[in-house]
Amino acid sequence: MASEFDSVIAVNRFGLGALPGELVLAKSDPRGWLAAQVKGNRAQSDAIAKLPTSTEIFKRYVDAQEARRDERAERTQETGAEAVQAQRVVQGIRQVLAPVYLEQVAARYRIAGSTDEPLRERLIHFWTNHFAVSADKVAVIGLAGALENEAIRPHLGSRFVDMLVAVESHPAMILYLDNQQSSGPNSQLARLSSRRQGRGDNEQRKIGINENLAREI
């Protein structure tokens, strides 16, 4: 029979700290209480469902980028201070996407503070940290939270390879690793792009898969 100490360990060491009544729930079978939390997948919570999708977020990014780029061109012609205007473009995009990022963070911690499956939530945080992207990169600001919500949460109870594929093909990871600039081996499209840009085989590194992807995996 499990002791009260076992339930304390289950709730605090494996969970996120005891909510009111949680020690009582875990007391009779702490291991079973933990195991049940990680079996299978779960429907998307209301807190996550209300957030914009990565498709919607990326559209906001592109729209903001184009708007700031046009503004930059006009101001550069007037002042000639191109570096200053480039920085303003980045700051403008951050201002558009920062509220999205903060909304994602708020939803994450609302779930953590109220979930009845704390081990599951803790594992979600673990895998998000493992497959980390940085919101310091302007293209990733709004997508960082979407990576967790769209690639990690839905696959926690699946095979690891399913989560891995979902993470590495998610827009947040692709942009973070600059893999939108990568191409497959012997890609005709890559060779054509290289010729159009005037790149000789010996002038620059050949276009190919970003080696950061292998390190991330």
PDB file of C-alpha atoms in Angstrom:
ATOM      1  CA  MET A   1       0.000   0.000   0.000  1.00  0.00           C
ATOM      2  CA  ALA A   2       1.302   3.439  -0.926  1.00  0.00           C
ATOM      3  CA  SER A   3       2.231   5.818   1.841  1.00  0.00           C
ATOM      4  CA  GLU A   4       1.334   9.475   2.118  1.00  0.00           C
ATOM      5  CA  PHE A   5       4.977  10.256   1.337  1.00  0.00           C
ATOM      6  CA  ASP A   6       4.632   8.435  -2.009  1.00  0.00           C
ATOM      7  CA  SER A   7       1.761  10.684  -3.019  1.00  0.00           C
ATOM      8  CA  VAL A   8       3.776  13.766  -2.043  1.00  0.00           C
ATOM      9  CA  ILE A   9       6.638  12.567  -4.253  1.00  0.00           C
ATOM     10  CA  ALA A  10       4.262  11.843  -7.143  1.00  0.00           C
ATOM     11  CA  VAL A  11       2.593  15.238  -6.970  1.00  0.00           C
ATOM     12  CA  ASN A  12       5.668  17.386  -6.369  1.00  0.00           C
ATOM     13  CA  ARG A  13       8.558  15.567  -8.054  1.00  0.00           C
ATOM     14  CA  PHE A  14       6.653  14.364 -11.102  1.00  0.00           C
ATOM     15  CA  GLY A  15       3.913  16.965 -11.216  1.00  0.00           C
ATOM     16  CA  LEU A  16       3.859  20.720 -10.827  1.00  0.00           C
ATOM     17  CA  GLY A  17       3.106  20.961  -7.118  1.00  0.00           C
ATOM     18  CA  ALA A  18      -0.105  20.005  -5.372  1.00  0.00           C
ATOM     19  CA  LEU A  19      -3.389  21.668  -6.225  1.00  0.00           C
ATOM     20  CA  PRO A  20      -6.107  21.563  -3.550  1.00  0.00           C
ATOM     21  CA  GLY A  21      -7.257  17.962  -3.212  1.00  0.00           C
ATOM     22  CA  GLU A  22      -4.554  16.546  -5.483  1.00  0.00           C
ATOM     23  CA  LEU A  23      -2.705  14.679  -2.740  1.00  0.00           C
ATOM     24  CA  VAL A  24      -5.934  12.869  -1.902  1.00  0.00           C
ATOM     25  CA  LEU A  25      -6.406  11.843  -5.545  1.00  0.00           C
ATOM     26  CA  ALA A  26      -2.871  10.463  -5.774  1.00  0.00           C
ATOM     27  CA  LYS A  27      -2.760   8.809  -2.351  1.00  0.00           C
ATOM     28  CA  SER A  28      -4.357   5.441  -3.120  1.00  0.00           C
ATOM     29  CA  ASP A  29      -2.187   4.669  -6.163  1.00  0.00           C
ATOM     30  CA  PRO A  30       0.467   7.316  -6.902  1.00  0.00           C
ATOM     31  CA  ARG A  31       2.076   5.344  -9.729  1.00  0.00           C
ATOM     32  CA  GLY A  32      -1.249   4.590 -11.351  1.00  0.00           C
ATOM     33  CA  TRP A  33      -2.258   8.254 -11.008  1.00  0.00           C
ATOM     34  CA  LEU A  34       0.904   9.267 -12.879  1.00  0.00           C
ATOM     35  CA  ALA A  35       0.702   6.525 -15.525  1.00  0.00           C
ATOM     36  CA  ALA A  36      -2.866   7.425 -16.473  1.00  0.00           C
ATOM     37  CA  GLN A  37      -1.780  10.959 -17.311  1.00  0.00           C
ATOM     38  CA  VAL A  38       0.541   9.962 -20.137  1.00  0.00           C
ATOM     39  CA  LYS A  39      -1.541   7.316 -21.891  1.00  0.00           C
ATOM     40  CA  GLY A  40      -2.900   8.302 -25.288  1.00  0.00           C
ATOM     41  CA  ASN A  41      -3.525  11.739 -26.720  1.00  0.00           C
ATOM     42  CA  ARG A  42      -5.926  14.454 -25.619  1.00  0.00           C
ATOM     43  CA  ALA A  43      -8.347  16.791 -27.331  1.00  0.00           C
ATOM     44  CA  GLN A  44      -7.129  20.343 -27.663  1.00  0.00           C
ATOM     45  CA  SER A  45      -7.994  22.456 -24.627  1.00  0.00           C
ATOM     46  CA  ASP A  46     -10.148  25.558 -24.957  1.00  0.00           C
ATOM     47  CA  ALA A  47      -7.212  27.752 -23.920  1.00  0.00           C
ATOM     48  CA  ILE A  48      -5.152  26.456 -26.859  1.00  0.00           C
ATOM     49  CA  ALA A  49      -8.030  26.317 -29.346  1.00  0.00           C
ATOM     50  CA  LYS A  50      -8.616  30.055 -28.931  1.00  0.00           C
ATOM     51  CA  LEU A  51      -5.059  30.921 -30.002  1.00  0.00           C
ATOM     52  CA  PRO A  52      -4.227  31.786 -33.626  1.00  0.00           C
ATOM     53  CA  THR A  53      -2.771  28.956 -35.703  1.00  0.00           C
ATOM     54  CA  SER A  54       0.720  29.018 -37.167  1.00  0.00           C
ATOM     55  CA  THR A  55      -0.804  29.740 -40.587  1.00  0.00           C
ATOM     56  CA  GLU A  56      -2.581  32.816 -39.233  1.00  0.00           C
ATOM     57  CA  ILE A  57       0.500  33.943 -37.323  1.00  0.00           C
ATOM     58  CA  PHE A  58       2.789  33.572 -40.333  1.00  0.00           C
ATOM     59  CA  LYS A  59       0.382  35.638 -42.437  1.00  0.00           C
ATOM     60  CA  ARG A  60       0.587  38.406 -39.833  1.00  0.00           C
ATOM     61  CA  TYR A  61       4.374  38.193 -39.999  1.00  0.00           C
ATOM     62  CA  VAL A  62       4.450  38.431 -43.799  1.00  0.00           C
ATOM     63  CA  ASP A  63       1.949  41.314 -43.833  1.00  0.00           C
ATOM     64  CA  ALA A  64       3.932  43.189 -41.177  1.00  0.00           C
ATOM     65  CA  GLN A  65       7.193  42.533 -42.999  1.00  0.00           C
ATOM     66  CA  GLU A  66       5.836  43.847 -46.294  1.00  0.00           C
ATOM     67  CA  ALA A  67       4.277  46.914 -44.685  1.00  0.00           C
ATOM     68  CA  ARG A  68       7.472  47.797 -42.825  1.00  0.00           C
ATOM     69  CA  ARG A  69       9.589  47.120 -45.916  1.00  0.00           C
ATOM     70  CA  ASP A  70       7.575  49.619 -47.968  1.00  0.00           C
ATOM     71  CA  GLU A  71       7.846  52.129 -45.144  1.00  0.00           C
ATOM     72  CA  ARG A  72      11.588  51.513 -44.933  1.00  0.00           C
ATOM     73  CA  ALA A  73      12.050  52.144 -48.663  1.00  0.00           C
ATOM     74  CA  GLU A  74      10.247  55.473 -48.422  1.00  0.00           C
ATOM     75  CA  ARG A  75      12.175  56.657 -45.375  1.00  0.00           C
ATOM     76  CA  THR A  76      15.524  55.488 -46.742  1.00  0.00           C
ATOM     77  CA  GLN A  77      15.008  57.606 -49.838  1.00  0.00           C
ATOM     78  CA  GLU A  78      14.314  60.589 -47.619  1.00  0.00           C
ATOM     79  CA  THR A  79      17.101  60.140 -45.062  1.00  0.00           C
ATOM     80  CA  GLY A  80      19.595  57.713 -46.577  1.00  0.00           C
ATOM     81  CA  ALA A  81      19.992  56.002 -43.177  1.00  0.00           C
ATOM     82  CA  GLU A  82      19.402  52.442 -44.363  1.00  0.00           C
ATOM     83  CA  ALA A  83      20.730  50.664 -41.248  1.00  0.00           C
ATOM     84  CA  VAL A  84      18.489  52.718 -38.976  1.00  0.00           C
ATOM     85  CA  GLN A  85      15.453  52.006 -41.132  1.00  0.00           C
ATOM     86  CA  ALA A  86      16.255  48.278 -41.192  1.00  0.00           C
ATOM     87  CA  GLN A  87      16.239  48.246 -37.394  1.00  0.00           C
ATOM     88  CA  ARG A  88      12.903  50.035 -37.374  1.00  0.00           C
ATOM     89  CA  VAL A  89      11.488  47.336 -39.631  1.00  0.00           C
ATOM     90  CA  VAL A  90      12.493  44.652 -37.119  1.00  0.00           C
ATOM     91  CA  GLN A  91      11.100  46.652 -34.203  1.00  0.00           C
ATOM     92  CA  GLY A  92       7.838  47.182 -36.052  1.00  0.00           C
ATOM     93  CA  ILE A  93       7.420  43.469 -36.715  1.00  0.00           C
ATOM     94  CA  ARG A  94       8.182  42.682 -33.073  1.00  0.00           C
ATOM     95  CA  GLN A  95       5.448  45.087 -31.973  1.00  0.00           C
ATOM     96  CA  VAL A  96       2.943  43.277 -34.192  1.00  0.00           C
ATOM     97  CA  LEU A  97       3.880  39.766 -33.028  1.00  0.00           C
ATOM     98  CA  ALA A  98       4.754  40.340 -29.356  1.00  0.00           C
ATOM     99  CA  PRO A  99       1.064  40.272 -28.264  1.00  0.00           C
ATOM    100  CA  VAL A 100       0.684  36.872 -29.955  1.00  0.00           C
ATOM    101  CA  TYR A 101       3.694  35.534 -28.059  1.00  0.00           C
ATOM    102  CA  LEU A 102       2.433  36.883 -24.734  1.00  0.00           C
ATOM    103  CA  GLU A 103      -1.005  35.383 -25.366  1.00  0.00           C
ATOM    104  CA  GLN A 104       0.602  31.972 -25.936  1.00  0.00           C
ATOM    105  CA  VAL A 105       2.679  32.250 -22.762  1.00  0.00           C
ATOM    106  CA  ALA A 106      -0.369  33.254 -20.723  1.00  0.00           C
ATOM    107  CA  ALA A 107      -2.356  30.270 -22.034  1.00  0.00           C
ATOM    108  CA  ARG A 108       0.522  27.923 -21.220  1.00  0.00           C
ATOM    109  CA  TYR A 109       0.694  29.001 -17.597  1.00  0.00           C
ATOM    110  CA  ARG A 110      -3.077  29.051 -17.149  1.00  0.00           C
ATOM    111  CA  ILE A 111      -3.060  25.395 -18.157  1.00  0.00           C
ATOM    112  CA  ALA A 112      -0.107  24.597 -15.884  1.00  0.00           C
ATOM    113  CA  GLY A 113      -1.851  26.223 -12.937  1.00  0.00           C
ATOM    114  CA  SER A 114      -5.130  24.370 -13.337  1.00  0.00           C
ATOM    115  CA  THR A 115      -4.443  21.048 -15.089  1.00  0.00           C
ATOM    116  CA  ASP A 116      -5.509  17.779 -13.489  1.00  0.00           C
ATOM    117  CA  GLU A 117      -2.706  16.044 -15.421  1.00  0.00           C
ATOM    118  CA  PRO A 118       0.424  17.794 -14.134  1.00  0.00           C
ATOM    119  CA  LEU A 119       2.868  15.083 -15.235  1.00  0.00           C
ATOM    120  CA  ARG A 120       1.583  15.364 -18.779  1.00  0.00           C
ATOM    121  CA  GLU A 121       2.017  19.126 -18.700  1.00  0.00           C
ATOM    122  CA  ARG A 122       5.490  18.799 -17.245  1.00  0.00           C
ATOM    123  CA  LEU A 123       6.492  16.445 -20.055  1.00  0.00           C
ATOM    124  CA  ILE A 124       5.130  18.917 -22.596  1.00  0.00           C
ATOM    125  CA  HIS A 125       7.388  21.563 -21.073  1.00  0.00           C
ATOM    126  CA  PHE A 126      10.303  19.104 -21.175  1.00  0.00           C
ATOM    127  CA  TRP A 127       9.922  18.373 -24.883  1.00  0.00           C
ATOM    128  CA  THR A 128       9.416  22.032 -25.710  1.00  0.00           C
ATOM    129  CA  ASN A 129      12.700  22.756 -23.966  1.00  0.00           C
ATOM    130  CA  HIS A 130      14.361  19.860 -25.796  1.00  0.00           C
ATOM    131  CA  PHE A 131      13.165  21.047 -29.220  1.00  0.00           C
ATOM    132  CA  ALA A 132      13.885  24.654 -28.363  1.00  0.00           C
ATOM    133  CA  VAL A 133      13.483  27.622 -30.692  1.00  0.00           C
ATOM    134  CA  SER A 134      14.259  31.218 -29.795  1.00  0.00           C
ATOM    135  CA  ALA A 135      11.700  34.007 -29.879  1.00  0.00           C
ATOM    136  CA  ASP A 136      14.627  36.415 -30.194  1.00  0.00           C
ATOM    137  CA  LYS A 137      14.541  35.627 -33.907  1.00  0.00           C
ATOM    138  CA  VAL A 138      11.953  37.981 -35.338  1.00  0.00           C
ATOM    139  CA  ALA A 139      10.390  35.406 -37.686  1.00  0.00           C
ATOM    140  CA  VAL A 140       9.849  33.004 -34.771  1.00  0.00           C
ATOM    141  CA  ILE A 141       8.326  35.384 -32.194  1.00  0.00           C
ATOM    142  CA  GLY A 142       4.719  34.502 -32.880  1.00  0.00           C
ATOM    143  CA  LEU A 143       5.395  30.881 -33.806  1.00  0.00           C
ATOM    144  CA  ALA A 144       7.340  29.740 -30.730  1.00  0.00           C
ATOM    145  CA  GLY A 145       4.215  28.904 -28.742  1.00  0.00           C
ATOM    146  CA  ALA A 146       2.509  27.385 -31.773  1.00  0.00           C
ATOM    147  CA  LEU A 147       5.331  24.840 -32.022  1.00  0.00           C
ATOM    148  CA  GLU A 148       4.420  23.488 -28.588  1.00  0.00           C
ATOM    149  CA  ASN A 149       0.689  23.616 -29.216  1.00  0.00           C
ATOM    150  CA  GLU A 150       0.660  22.108 -32.703  1.00  0.00           C
ATOM    151  CA  ALA A 151       3.618  19.707 -32.740  1.00  0.00           C
ATOM    152  CA  ILE A 152       4.280  18.623 -29.149  1.00  0.00           C
ATOM    153  CA  ARG A 153       0.960  18.607 -27.287  1.00  0.00           C
ATOM    154  CA  PRO A 154      -0.902  16.527 -29.904  1.00  0.00           C
ATOM    155  CA  HIS A 155       1.877  13.911 -30.051  1.00  0.00           C
ATOM    156  CA  LEU A 156       2.826  13.419 -26.405  1.00  0.00           C
ATOM    157  CA  GLY A 157       1.036  10.069 -26.278  1.00  0.00           C
ATOM    158  CA  SER A 158       2.170   9.006 -29.745  1.00  0.00           C
ATOM    159  CA  ARG A 159       5.420   7.500 -30.999  1.00  0.00           C
ATOM    160  CA  PHE A 160       8.499   9.674 -30.592  1.00  0.00           C
ATOM    161  CA  VAL A 161       9.074   9.650 -34.346  1.00  0.00           C
ATOM    162  CA  ASP A 162       5.628  11.218 -34.871  1.00  0.00           C
ATOM    163  CA  MET A 163       6.507  14.081 -32.553  1.00  0.00           C
ATOM    164  CA  LEU A 164       9.936  14.442 -34.147  1.00  0.00           C
ATOM    165  CA  VAL A 165       8.535  14.753 -37.662  1.00  0.00           C
ATOM    166  CA  ALA A 166       5.858  17.202 -36.499  1.00  0.00           C
ATOM    167  CA  VAL A 167       8.435  19.376 -34.719  1.00  0.00           C
ATOM    168  CA  GLU A 168      11.049  19.418 -37.477  1.00  0.00           C
ATOM    169  CA  SER A 169       8.474  20.203 -40.174  1.00  0.00           C
ATOM    170  CA  HIS A 170       6.752  22.941 -38.156  1.00  0.00           C
ATOM    171  CA  PRO A 171       7.171  26.517 -39.491  1.00  0.00           C
ATOM    172  CA  ALA A 172       8.740  27.667 -36.214  1.00  0.00           C
ATOM    173  CA  MET A 173      11.565  25.121 -36.457  1.00  0.00           C
ATOM    174  CA  ILE A 174      12.037  25.595 -40.192  1.00  0.00           C
ATOM    175  CA  LEU A 175      12.440  29.355 -39.781  1.00  0.00           C
ATOM    176  CA  TYR A 176      14.545  29.046 -36.631  1.00  0.00           C
ATOM    177  CA  LEU A 177      17.050  26.796 -38.426  1.00  0.00           C
ATOM    178  CA  ASP A 178      16.783  28.781 -41.700  1.00  0.00           C
ATOM    179  CA  ASN A 179      15.717  25.567 -43.416  1.00  0.00           C
ATOM    180  CA  GLN A 180      13.447  27.500 -45.765  1.00  0.00           C
ATOM    181  CA  GLN A 181      16.743  28.175 -47.567  1.00  0.00           C
ATOM    182  CA  SER A 182      17.685  24.491 -47.724  1.00  0.00           C
ATOM    183  CA  SER A 183      17.196  22.005 -50.542  1.00  0.00           C
ATOM    184  CA  GLY A 184      17.637  18.333 -51.215  1.00  0.00           C
ATOM    185  CA  PRO A 185      20.743  16.784 -52.772  1.00  0.00           C
ATOM    186  CA  ASN A 186      21.120  17.329 -56.536  1.00  0.00           C
ATOM    187  CA  SER A 187      18.096  19.624 -56.548  1.00  0.00           C
ATOM    188  CA  GLN A 188      17.578  21.199 -59.971  1.00  0.00           C
ATOM    189  CA  LEU A 189      15.677  24.067 -58.363  1.00  0.00           C
ATOM    190  CA  ALA A 190      18.627  24.796 -56.061  1.00  0.00           C
ATOM    191  CA  ARG A 191      21.067  24.792 -58.976  1.00  0.00           C
ATOM    192  CA  LEU A 192      18.801  27.115 -60.944  1.00  0.00           C
ATOM    193  CA  SER A 193      18.521  29.460 -57.967  1.00  0.00           C
ATOM    194  CA  SER A 194      22.295  29.436 -57.584  1.00  0.00           C
ATOM    195  CA  ARG A 195      22.807  30.386 -61.229  1.00  0.00           C
ATOM    196  CA  ARG A 196      20.271  33.196 -61.012  1.00  0.00           C
ATOM    197  CA  GLN A 197      22.123  34.643 -58.060  1.00  0.00           C
ATOM    198  CA  GLY A 198      25.469  34.328 -59.841  1.00  0.00           C
ATOM    199  CA  ARG A 199      26.927  31.853 -57.393  1.00  0.00           C
ATOM    200  CA  GLY A 200      29.681  29.646 -58.713  1.00  0.00           C
ATOM    201  CA  ASP A 201      30.460  26.272 -57.198  1.00  0.00           C
ATOM    202  CA  ASN A 202      33.634  27.626 -55.675  1.00  0.00           C
ATOM    203  CA  GLU A 203      32.338  31.036 -54.605  1.00  0.00           C
ATOM    204  CA  GLN A 204      30.071  30.068 -51.738  1.00  0.00           C
ATOM    205  CA  ARG A 205      28.952  27.038 -49.802  1.00  0.00           C
ATOM    206  CA  LYS A 206      26.738  24.837 -51.935  1.00  0.00           C
ATOM    207  CA  ILE A 207      23.028  25.113 -51.275  1.00  0.00           C
ATOM    208  CA  GLY A 208      21.829  22.094 -49.322  1.00  0.00           C
ATOM    209  CA  ILE A 209      20.272  20.878 -46.100  1.00  0.00           C
ATOM    210  CA  ASN A 210      21.090  23.036 -43.097  1.00  0.00           C
ATOM    211  CA  GLU A 211      23.461  21.056 -40.874  1.00  0.00           C
ATOM    212  CA  ASN A 212      21.721  22.602 -37.827  1.00  0.00           C
ATOM    213  CA  LEU A 213      18.802  20.251 -38.482  1.00  0.00           C
ATOM    214  CA  ALA A 214      20.961  17.198 -37.817  1.00  0.00           C
ATOM    215  CA  ARG A 215      22.288  18.728 -34.615  1.00  0.00           C
ATOM    216  CA  GLU A 216      18.760  19.566 -33.449  1.00  0.00           C
ATOM    217  CA  ILE A 217      17.577  15.991 -34.013  1.00  0.00           C
TER     218      ILE A 217
END
